[in-house]
Amino acid sequence: MTGGSLLELSGVHASYGRISALRGVDLTVAAGRIAALLGPNGAGKTTTLNVAAGLHPADRGEVRVGGRALTGADPVELARRGVCLVPEGRGIFPNLTVRENLWMMTFAGVSRAAVEEIAYARFPKLAGRRRQTAGTMSGGEQQMLSLARGLATDPAVLLIDELSMGLAPLVVAELYGLVVEIARTGVAVLVVEQFASTVLEICDLAAVMVNGRIERAEAPSDGLLADLSALYLGSAT
Ligand SMILES: Nc1ncnc2c1ncn2[C@@H]1O[C@H](COP(=O)(O)OP(=O)(O)OP(=O)(O)O)[C@@H](O)[C@H]1O
Ligand SMILES: [Mg+2]
């Protein structure tokens, strides 16, 4: 299913004390679509996701979810409205078991049984690992758990930060295959990636962020990939 805009950021500014991180971000993700937010270190990608998830305040601008203004809502409220963040660095609790990690998602108003059922239906591999300590699983499995936690709340908007970090290309491709399946169910997906080649194969829209602003937003293409490489090399100097 594809349809109206589920997530809309308009004119969003955000800062850390006197450091300005976002300087007027406009971004829209429709139901069933995957948008990729790309750009060099420090561009403001994570901050954008955190503002959308209610973890960081916007100084100006608006966040709308399903057409409803939710600027300034707290993360629990946003989770209840269907916004889910899969944070950078996996965001799981390594000393808890797989199922205990899943149970924590009941804060969003789903039962323990339902959380487990949804997770294992989507990630059968996790079912056999339910009593394993999460930190002892492979990187790819941990990232699966992280995605499973996100999906447990049956989100309308899924925000994913650096899914590929530290994982082998084959594992990344497998995880992105799952992201495509999730989007096909009507979820609006916003993925942040620094290394763009994999995500450009699956996204509908590629937005390039530089210095807290979206400089380009267009359909993915080889030309864009080449420009991104140049941008990253340029930013490293
Ligand atoms: N907690 C913080 N305190 C102060 N400044 C911060 C904080 N978090 C981020 N910043 C600054 O805000 C800007 C945007 O950071 P952000 O983490 O959103 O970038 P990013 O695009 O996700 O980068 P990366 O690709 O390295 O993850 C950077 O200049 C960063 O130094
Ligand atoms: Mg980041």
PDB file of C-alpha atoms and ligand atoms in Angstrom:
ATOM      1  CA  MET A   1       0.000   0.000   0.000  1.00  0.00           C
ATOM      2  CA  THR A   2       1.187   3.503  -0.710  1.00  0.00           C
ATOM      3  CA  GLY A   3      -0.652   6.615   0.280  1.00  0.00           C
ATOM      4  CA  GLY A   4      -0.425   9.912   2.071  1.00  0.00           C
ATOM      5  CA  SER A   5       2.507  11.302   3.967  1.00  0.00           C
ATOM      6  CA  LEU A   6       2.873   9.575   7.285  1.00  0.00           C
ATOM      7  CA  LEU A   7       5.886  11.544   8.445  1.00  0.00           C
ATOM      8  CA  GLU A   8       6.452  15.198   7.663  1.00  0.00           C
ATOM      9  CA  LEU A   9       9.162  17.464   8.979  1.00  0.00           C
ATOM     10  CA  SER A  10       8.900  21.077   7.968  1.00  0.00           C
ATOM     11  CA  GLY A  11      11.366  23.841   8.722  1.00  0.00           C
ATOM     12  CA  VAL A  12      12.848  21.893  11.627  1.00  0.00           C
ATOM     13  CA  HIS A  13      15.667  23.550  13.538  1.00  0.00           C
ATOM     14  CA  ALA A  14      17.441  21.861  16.438  1.00  0.00           C
ATOM     15  CA  SER A  15      20.544  22.532  18.496  1.00  0.00           C
ATOM     16  CA  TYR A  16      22.749  21.298  21.303  1.00  0.00           C
ATOM     17  CA  GLY A  17      23.316  24.324  23.487  1.00  0.00           C
ATOM     18  CA  ARG A  18      24.924  26.836  21.171  1.00  0.00           C
ATOM     19  CA  ILE A  19      25.718  24.256  18.497  1.00  0.00           C
ATOM     20  CA  SER A  20      23.174  24.386  15.719  1.00  0.00           C
ATOM     21  CA  ALA A  21      22.581  20.882  14.313  1.00  0.00           C
ATOM     22  CA  LEU A  22      19.490  21.258  12.101  1.00  0.00           C
ATOM     23  CA  ARG A  23      18.874  24.449  10.140  1.00  0.00           C
ATOM     24  CA  GLY A  24      15.505  24.096   8.470  1.00  0.00           C
ATOM     25  CA  VAL A  25      14.886  20.465   7.560  1.00  0.00           C
ATOM     26  CA  ASP A  26      11.979  19.611   5.245  1.00  0.00           C
ATOM     27  CA  LEU A  27      11.335  15.927   4.686  1.00  0.00           C
ATOM     28  CA  THR A  28       8.285  13.850   3.853  1.00  0.00           C
ATOM     29  CA  VAL A  29       7.907  10.075   3.864  1.00  0.00           C
ATOM     30  CA  ALA A  30       4.767   8.462   2.495  1.00  0.00           C
ATOM     31  CA  ALA A  31       3.164   5.194   3.535  1.00  0.00           C
ATOM     32  CA  GLY A  32       4.847   2.233   1.902  1.00  0.00           C
ATOM     33  CA  ARG A  33       7.890   4.259   0.894  1.00  0.00           C
ATOM     34  CA  ILE A  34      11.544   4.120   1.902  1.00  0.00           C
ATOM     35  CA  ALA A  35      13.436   7.389   2.168  1.00  0.00           C
ATOM     36  CA  ALA A  36      17.185   7.352   2.705  1.00  0.00           C
ATOM     37  CA  LEU A  37      18.845  10.174   4.601  1.00  0.00           C
ATOM     38  CA  LEU A  38      22.490  10.324   3.562  1.00  0.00           C
ATOM     39  CA  GLY A  39      25.391  12.612   4.259  1.00  0.00           C
ATOM     40  CA  PRO A  40      28.752  12.974   5.963  1.00  0.00           C
ATOM     41  CA  ASN A  41      29.569  12.690   9.671  1.00  0.00           C
ATOM     42  CA  GLY A  42      28.001  15.404  11.733  1.00  0.00           C
ATOM     43  CA  ALA A  43      25.517  16.416   9.033  1.00  0.00           C
ATOM     44  CA  GLY A  44      22.558  16.076  11.408  1.00  0.00           C
ATOM     45  CA  LYS A  45      21.109  12.713  10.324  1.00  0.00           C
ATOM     46  CA  THR A  46      20.808  11.185  13.790  1.00  0.00           C
ATOM     47  CA  THR A  47      19.485  14.461  15.181  1.00  0.00           C
ATOM     48  CA  THR A  48      16.768  14.426  12.509  1.00  0.00           C
ATOM     49  CA  LEU A  49      15.652  10.950  13.579  1.00  0.00           C
ATOM     50  CA  ASN A  50      15.796  11.909  17.242  1.00  0.00           C
ATOM     51  CA  VAL A  51      13.613  14.963  16.668  1.00  0.00           C
ATOM     52  CA  ALA A  52      11.133  12.814  14.730  1.00  0.00           C
ATOM     53  CA  ALA A  53      11.082  10.282  17.598  1.00  0.00           C
ATOM     54  CA  GLY A  54      10.659  12.942  20.299  1.00  0.00           C
ATOM     55  CA  LEU A  55      14.065  12.296  21.849  1.00  0.00           C
ATOM     56  CA  HIS A  56      15.426  15.732  20.998  1.00  0.00           C
ATOM     57  CA  PRO A  57      13.417  18.961  20.927  1.00  0.00           C
ATOM     58  CA  ALA A  58      12.903  21.058  17.821  1.00  0.00           C
ATOM     59  CA  ASP A  59      13.690  24.745  18.347  1.00  0.00           C
ATOM     60  CA  ARG A  60      11.505  25.672  15.410  1.00  0.00           C
ATOM     61  CA  GLY A  61       9.459  23.934  12.751  1.00  0.00           C
ATOM     62  CA  GLU A  62       6.957  21.144  12.873  1.00  0.00           C
ATOM     63  CA  VAL A  63       6.793  17.348  13.062  1.00  0.00           C
ATOM     64  CA  ARG A  64       3.587  15.763  11.753  1.00  0.00           C
ATOM     65  CA  VAL A  65       2.641  12.111  11.939  1.00  0.00           C
ATOM     66  CA  GLY A  66      -0.306  10.991   9.859  1.00  0.00           C
ATOM     67  CA  GLY A  67      -1.194  14.656   9.416  1.00  0.00           C
ATOM     68  CA  ARG A  68      -1.299  15.344  13.152  1.00  0.00           C
ATOM     69  CA  ALA A  69       1.081  17.946  14.610  1.00  0.00           C
ATOM     70  CA  LEU A  70       3.204  16.210  17.235  1.00  0.00           C
ATOM     71  CA  THR A  71       6.078  18.660  17.653  1.00  0.00           C
ATOM     72  CA  GLY A  72       7.311  18.451  21.222  1.00  0.00           C
ATOM     73  CA  ALA A  73       5.474  15.211  22.028  1.00  0.00           C
ATOM     74  CA  ASP A  74       7.470  12.832  24.209  1.00  0.00           C
ATOM     75  CA  PRO A  75       8.881   9.522  22.899  1.00  0.00           C
ATOM     76  CA  VAL A  76       6.171   7.408  24.540  1.00  0.00           C
ATOM     77  CA  GLU A  77       3.441   9.520  22.959  1.00  0.00           C
ATOM     78  CA  LEU A  78       5.166   9.280  19.576  1.00  0.00           C
ATOM     79  CA  ALA A  79       5.554   5.500  19.975  1.00  0.00           C
ATOM     80  CA  ARG A  80       1.828   5.244  20.689  1.00  0.00           C
ATOM     81  CA  ARG A  81       1.184   7.266  17.534  1.00  0.00           C
ATOM     82  CA  GLY A  82       3.204   4.718  15.607  1.00  0.00           C
ATOM     83  CA  VAL A  83       6.675   6.243  15.430  1.00  0.00           C
ATOM     84  CA  CYS A  84       9.458   3.816  16.143  1.00  0.00           C
ATOM     85  CA  LEU A  85      13.207   4.410  16.256  1.00  0.00           C
ATOM     86  CA  VAL A  86      15.853   1.748  15.739  1.00  0.00           C
ATOM     87  CA  PRO A  87      18.805   3.669  17.140  1.00  0.00           C
ATOM     88  CA  GLU A  88      22.422   3.838  16.039  1.00  0.00           C
ATOM     89  CA  GLY A  89      24.534   1.150  17.716  1.00  0.00           C
ATOM     90  CA  ARG A  90      21.566  -1.227  17.978  1.00  0.00           C
ATOM     91  CA  GLY A  91      20.016   0.098  21.195  1.00  0.00           C
ATOM     92  CA  ILE A  92      19.497  -3.310  22.712  1.00  0.00           C
ATOM     93  CA  PHE A  93      20.361  -4.410  26.244  1.00  0.00           C
ATOM     94  CA  PRO A  94      23.261  -6.854  25.876  1.00  0.00           C
ATOM     95  CA  ASN A  95      22.895  -8.434  29.333  1.00  0.00           C
ATOM     96  CA  LEU A  96      19.218  -9.251  28.880  1.00  0.00           C
ATOM     97  CA  THR A  97      17.902 -12.192  26.915  1.00  0.00           C
ATOM     98  CA  VAL A  98      16.265 -11.820  23.526  1.00  0.00           C
ATOM     99  CA  ARG A  99      12.769 -12.121  24.970  1.00  0.00           C
ATOM    100  CA  GLU A 100      13.502  -9.714  27.825  1.00  0.00           C
ATOM    101  CA  ASN A 101      14.635  -7.189  25.228  1.00  0.00           C
ATOM    102  CA  LEU A 102      11.357  -7.710  23.394  1.00  0.00           C
ATOM    103  CA  TRP A 103       9.291  -7.427  26.572  1.00  0.00           C
ATOM    104  CA  MET A 104      10.632  -3.936  27.190  1.00  0.00           C
ATOM    105  CA  MET A 105       8.614  -2.779  24.199  1.00  0.00           C
ATOM    106  CA  THR A 106       5.401  -3.318  26.152  1.00  0.00           C
ATOM    107  CA  PHE A 107       5.819   0.313  27.258  1.00  0.00           C
ATOM    108  CA  ALA A 108       4.099   1.203  23.986  1.00  0.00           C
ATOM    109  CA  GLY A 109       0.967  -0.630  25.058  1.00  0.00           C
ATOM    110  CA  VAL A 110       1.409  -4.113  23.514  1.00  0.00           C
ATOM    111  CA  SER A 111       1.321  -7.325  25.552  1.00  0.00           C
ATOM    112  CA  ARG A 112       4.429  -9.459  26.101  1.00  0.00           C
ATOM    113  CA  ALA A 113       2.896 -12.343  24.173  1.00  0.00           C
ATOM    114  CA  ALA A 114       2.011 -10.110  21.227  1.00  0.00           C
ATOM    115  CA  VAL A 115       5.480  -8.573  21.123  1.00  0.00           C
ATOM    116  CA  GLU A 116       7.085 -12.013  20.978  1.00  0.00           C
ATOM    117  CA  GLU A 117       4.612 -13.345  18.432  1.00  0.00           C
ATOM    118  CA  ILE A 118       5.154 -10.423  16.041  1.00  0.00           C
ATOM    119  CA  ALA A 119       8.932 -10.619  16.420  1.00  0.00           C
ATOM    120  CA  TYR A 120       9.234 -14.351  15.800  1.00  0.00           C
ATOM    121  CA  ALA A 121       6.840 -14.271  12.860  1.00  0.00           C
ATOM    122  CA  ARG A 122       9.066 -11.700  11.151  1.00  0.00           C
ATOM    123  CA  PHE A 123      12.406 -13.075  12.373  1.00  0.00           C
ATOM    124  CA  PRO A 124      12.100 -16.855  12.844  1.00  0.00           C
ATOM    125  CA  LYS A 125      15.806 -16.995  13.723  1.00  0.00           C
ATOM    126  CA  LEU A 126      15.104 -15.104  16.941  1.00  0.00           C
ATOM    127  CA  ALA A 127      12.548 -17.657  18.136  1.00  0.00           C
ATOM    128  CA  GLY A 128      15.270 -20.238  18.680  1.00  0.00           C
ATOM    129  CA  ARG A 129      17.331 -17.650  20.505  1.00  0.00           C
ATOM    130  CA  ARG A 130      14.686 -16.335  22.848  1.00  0.00           C
ATOM    131  CA  ARG A 131      16.584 -17.311  26.000  1.00  0.00           C
ATOM    132  CA  GLN A 132      20.014 -16.304  24.691  1.00  0.00           C
ATOM    133  CA  THR A 133      21.714 -13.268  26.168  1.00  0.00           C
ATOM    134  CA  ALA A 134      21.408 -10.641  23.454  1.00  0.00           C
ATOM    135  CA  GLY A 135      25.028  -9.514  23.703  1.00  0.00           C
ATOM    136  CA  THR A 136      26.275 -12.984  22.810  1.00  0.00           C
ATOM    137  CA  MET A 137      24.501 -13.056  19.455  1.00  0.00           C
ATOM    138  CA  SER A 138      26.247 -12.123  16.207  1.00  0.00           C
ATOM    139  CA  GLY A 139      26.133  -8.521  15.034  1.00  0.00           C
ATOM    140  CA  GLY A 140      23.565  -9.334  12.372  1.00  0.00           C
ATOM    141  CA  GLU A 141      21.364 -11.176  14.854  1.00  0.00           C
ATOM    142  CA  GLN A 142      21.584  -8.263  17.277  1.00  0.00           C
ATOM    143  CA  GLN A 143      20.531  -5.903  14.520  1.00  0.00           C
ATOM    144  CA  MET A 144      17.619  -8.247  13.767  1.00  0.00           C
ATOM    145  CA  LEU A 145      16.596  -8.036  17.421  1.00  0.00           C
ATOM    146  CA  SER A 146      16.833  -4.282  17.208  1.00  0.00           C
ATOM    147  CA  LEU A 147      14.527  -4.267  14.170  1.00  0.00           C
ATOM    148  CA  ALA A 148      12.213  -6.769  15.872  1.00  0.00           C
ATOM    149  CA  ARG A 149      11.922  -4.435  18.869  1.00  0.00           C
ATOM    150  CA  GLY A 150      10.964  -1.665  16.500  1.00  0.00           C
ATOM    151  CA  LEU A 151       8.338  -3.713  14.709  1.00  0.00           C
ATOM    152  CA  ALA A 152       6.855  -5.089  17.913  1.00  0.00           C
ATOM    153  CA  THR A 153       4.830  -1.934  18.344  1.00  0.00           C
ATOM    154  CA  ASP A 154       3.331  -2.275  14.845  1.00  0.00           C
ATOM    155  CA  PRO A 155       4.718   1.098  13.756  1.00  0.00           C
ATOM    156  CA  ALA A 156       3.383   3.358  11.026  1.00  0.00           C
ATOM    157  CA  VAL A 157       6.716   5.161  10.781  1.00  0.00           C
ATOM    158  CA  LEU A 158      10.005   3.308  11.183  1.00  0.00           C
ATOM    159  CA  LEU A 159      13.185   5.339  11.702  1.00  0.00           C
ATOM    160  CA  ILE A 160      16.417   3.373  11.325  1.00  0.00           C
ATOM    161  CA  ASP A 161      19.865   4.754  12.113  1.00  0.00           C
ATOM    162  CA  GLU A 162      22.903   3.129  10.426  1.00  0.00           C
ATOM    163  CA  LEU A 163      21.493  -0.351  10.040  1.00  0.00           C
ATOM    164  CA  SER A 164      24.646  -1.471   8.265  1.00  0.00           C
ATOM    165  CA  MET A 165      27.139  -0.389  10.910  1.00  0.00           C
ATOM    166  CA  GLY A 166      29.809  -3.027  11.444  1.00  0.00           C
ATOM    167  CA  LEU A 167      28.019  -5.717   9.443  1.00  0.00           C
ATOM    168  CA  ALA A 168      29.151  -7.736   6.450  1.00  0.00           C
ATOM    169  CA  PRO A 169      27.615  -6.726   3.101  1.00  0.00           C
ATOM    170  CA  LEU A 170      25.604  -9.963   2.820  1.00  0.00           C
ATOM    171  CA  VAL A 171      24.042  -9.433   6.236  1.00  0.00           C
ATOM    172  CA  VAL A 172      23.263  -5.830   5.349  1.00  0.00           C
ATOM    173  CA  ALA A 173      21.567  -6.974   2.137  1.00  0.00           C
ATOM    174  CA  GLU A 174      19.493  -9.499   4.111  1.00  0.00           C
ATOM    175  CA  LEU A 175      18.414  -6.869   6.636  1.00  0.00           C
ATOM    176  CA  TYR A 176      17.508  -4.419   3.882  1.00  0.00           C
ATOM    177  CA  GLY A 177      15.455  -7.169   2.265  1.00  0.00           C
ATOM    178  CA  LEU A 178      13.454  -7.259   5.482  1.00  0.00           C
ATOM    179  CA  VAL A 179      13.128  -3.473   5.468  1.00  0.00           C
ATOM    180  CA  VAL A 180      11.629  -3.649   1.969  1.00  0.00           C
ATOM    181  CA  GLU A 181       9.102  -6.235   3.184  1.00  0.00           C
ATOM    182  CA  ILE A 182       8.200  -3.986   6.097  1.00  0.00           C
ATOM    183  CA  ALA A 183       7.667  -1.007   3.789  1.00  0.00           C
ATOM    184  CA  ARG A 184       5.420  -3.128   1.555  1.00  0.00           C
ATOM    185  CA  THR A 185       3.019  -3.514   4.460  1.00  0.00           C
ATOM    186  CA  GLY A 186       2.415   0.253   4.327  1.00  0.00           C
ATOM    187  CA  VAL A 187       5.004   1.483   6.826  1.00  0.00           C
ATOM    188  CA  ALA A 188       6.811   4.755   6.041  1.00  0.00           C
ATOM    189  CA  VAL A 189      10.525   4.030   6.485  1.00  0.00           C
ATOM    190  CA  LEU A 190      13.282   6.592   6.965  1.00  0.00           C
ATOM    191  CA  VAL A 191      16.767   5.081   6.964  1.00  0.00           C
ATOM    192  CA  VAL A 192      19.982   6.885   7.763  1.00  0.00           C
ATOM    193  CA  GLU A 193      23.111   5.521   6.151  1.00  0.00           C
ATOM    194  CA  GLN A 194      26.534   6.877   5.600  1.00  0.00           C
ATOM    195  CA  PHE A 195      27.545   4.324   3.012  1.00  0.00           C
ATOM    196  CA  ALA A 196      24.903   4.703   0.401  1.00  0.00           C
ATOM    197  CA  SER A 197      25.360   1.995  -2.199  1.00  0.00           C
ATOM    198  CA  THR A 198      23.118  -0.671  -0.584  1.00  0.00           C
ATOM    199  CA  VAL A 199      20.381   1.664   0.506  1.00  0.00           C
ATOM    200  CA  LEU A 200      20.257   3.399  -2.881  1.00  0.00           C
ATOM    201  CA  GLU A 201      19.186   0.076  -4.382  1.00  0.00           C
ATOM    202  CA  ILE A 202      16.063  -0.122  -2.243  1.00  0.00           C
ATOM    203  CA  CYS A 203      14.992   3.436  -1.470  1.00  0.00           C
ATOM    204  CA  ASP A 204      12.354   5.487  -3.288  1.00  0.00           C
ATOM    205  CA  LEU A 205      13.851   8.820  -2.304  1.00  0.00           C
ATOM    206  CA  ALA A 206      17.415   9.791  -1.440  1.00  0.00           C
ATOM    207  CA  ALA A 207      17.908  12.938   0.611  1.00  0.00           C
ATOM    208  CA  VAL A 208      21.406  14.295   1.070  1.00  0.00           C
ATOM    209  CA  MET A 209      22.017  16.231   4.252  1.00  0.00           C
ATOM    210  CA  VAL A 210      24.939  18.604   4.674  1.00  0.00           C
ATOM    211  CA  ASN A 211      25.435  20.948   7.624  1.00  0.00           C
ATOM    212  CA  GLY A 212      21.953  20.513   9.001  1.00  0.00           C
ATOM    213  CA  ARG A 213      20.121  21.056   5.733  1.00  0.00           C
ATOM    214  CA  ILE A 214      18.824  18.768   3.021  1.00  0.00           C
ATOM    215  CA  GLU A 215      20.737  19.811  -0.068  1.00  0.00           C
ATOM    216  CA  ARG A 216      19.196  17.334  -2.490  1.00  0.00           C
ATOM    217  CA  ALA A 217      16.172  15.049  -2.450  1.00  0.00           C
ATOM    218  CA  GLU A 218      15.632  12.913  -5.513  1.00  0.00           C
ATOM    219  CA  ALA A 219      15.167   9.412  -6.879  1.00  0.00           C
ATOM    220  CA  PRO A 220      18.284   7.288  -6.340  1.00  0.00           C
ATOM    221  CA  SER A 221      20.723   7.110  -9.244  1.00  0.00           C
ATOM    222  CA  ASP A 222      24.315   6.205 -10.101  1.00  0.00           C
ATOM    223  CA  GLY A 223      25.042   9.901 -10.581  1.00  0.00           C
ATOM    224  CA  LEU A 224      23.917  10.637  -7.046  1.00  0.00           C
ATOM    225  CA  LEU A 225      26.145   7.857  -5.709  1.00  0.00           C
ATOM    226  CA  ALA A 226      29.154   9.338  -7.507  1.00  0.00           C
ATOM    227  CA  ASP A 227      28.350  12.810  -6.149  1.00  0.00           C
ATOM    228  CA  LEU A 228      28.068  11.407  -2.635  1.00  0.00           C
ATOM    229  CA  SER A 229      31.513   9.829  -2.863  1.00  0.00           C
ATOM    230  CA  ALA A 230      32.923  13.180  -3.895  1.00  0.00           C
ATOM    231  CA  LEU A 231      31.056  14.886  -1.058  1.00  0.00           C
ATOM    232  CA  TYR A 232      32.437  12.487   1.574  1.00  0.00           C
ATOM    233  CA  LEU A 233      35.970  12.814   0.263  1.00  0.00           C
ATOM    234  CA  GLY A 234      35.572  16.570   0.254  1.00  0.00           C
ATOM    235  CA  SER A 235      34.241  16.623   3.800  1.00  0.00           C
ATOM    236  CA  ALA A 236      37.156  14.571   5.067  1.00  0.00           C
ATOM    237  CA  THR A 237      39.639  17.302   4.283  1.00  0.00           C
TER     238      THR A 237
HETATM  239  N1  LIG B   1      24.944  15.436  22.451  1.00  0.00           N
HETATM  240  C1  LIG B   1      25.503  16.363  21.673  1.00  0.00           C
HETATM  241  N2  LIG B   1      26.081  17.455  22.182  1.00  0.00           N
HETATM  242  C2  LIG B   1      26.637  18.411  21.406  1.00  0.00           C
HETATM  243  N3  LIG B   1      26.649  18.368  20.055  1.00  0.00           N
HETATM  244  C3  LIG B   1      26.087  17.297  19.492  1.00  0.00           C
HETATM  245  C4  LIG B   1      25.482  16.235  20.257  1.00  0.00           C
HETATM  246  N4  LIG B   1      25.003  15.321  19.394  1.00  0.00           N
HETATM  247  C5  LIG B   1      25.304  15.764  18.155  1.00  0.00           C
HETATM  248  N5  LIG B   1      25.946  16.959  18.209  1.00  0.00           N
HETATM  249  C6  LIG B   1      26.413  17.752  17.064  1.00  0.00           C
HETATM  250  O1  LIG B   1      25.313  17.972  16.196  1.00  0.00           O
HETATM  251  C7  LIG B   1      25.732  17.817  14.828  1.00  0.00           C
HETATM  252  C8  LIG B   1      24.888  16.748  14.162  1.00  0.00           C
HETATM  253  O2  LIG B   1      25.160  15.488  14.758  1.00  0.00           O
HETATM  254  P1  LIG B   1      24.436  14.159  14.325  1.00  0.00           P
HETATM  255  O3  LIG B   1      24.789  13.121  15.322  1.00  0.00           O
HETATM  256  O4  LIG B   1      23.000  14.420  14.084  1.00  0.00           O
HETATM  257  O5  LIG B   1      25.167  13.857  12.928  1.00  0.00           O
HETATM  258  P2  LIG B   1      25.096  12.582  11.981  1.00  0.00           P
HETATM  259  O6  LIG B   1      24.775  13.086  10.622  1.00  0.00           O
HETATM  260  O7  LIG B   1      24.216  11.548  12.561  1.00  0.00           O
HETATM  261  O8  LIG B   1      26.609  12.079  11.961  1.00  0.00           O
HETATM  262  P3  LIG B   1      27.242  10.590  11.895  1.00  0.00           P
HETATM  263  O9  LIG B   1      27.213  10.193  10.454  1.00  0.00           O
HETATM  264  O10 LIG B   1      28.627  10.794  12.371  1.00  0.00           O
HETATM  265  O11 LIG B   1      26.429   9.694  12.780  1.00  0.00           O
HETATM  266  C9  LIG B   1      27.210  17.499  14.876  1.00  0.00           C
HETATM  267  O12 LIG B   1      27.911  18.673  14.664  1.00  0.00           O
HETATM  268  C10 LIG B   1      27.428  16.984  16.285  1.00  0.00           C
HETATM  269  O13 LIG B   1      28.733  17.272  16.746  1.00  0.00           O
HETATM  270 MG    MG B   2      24.539   9.608  13.265  1.00  0.00          MG
END
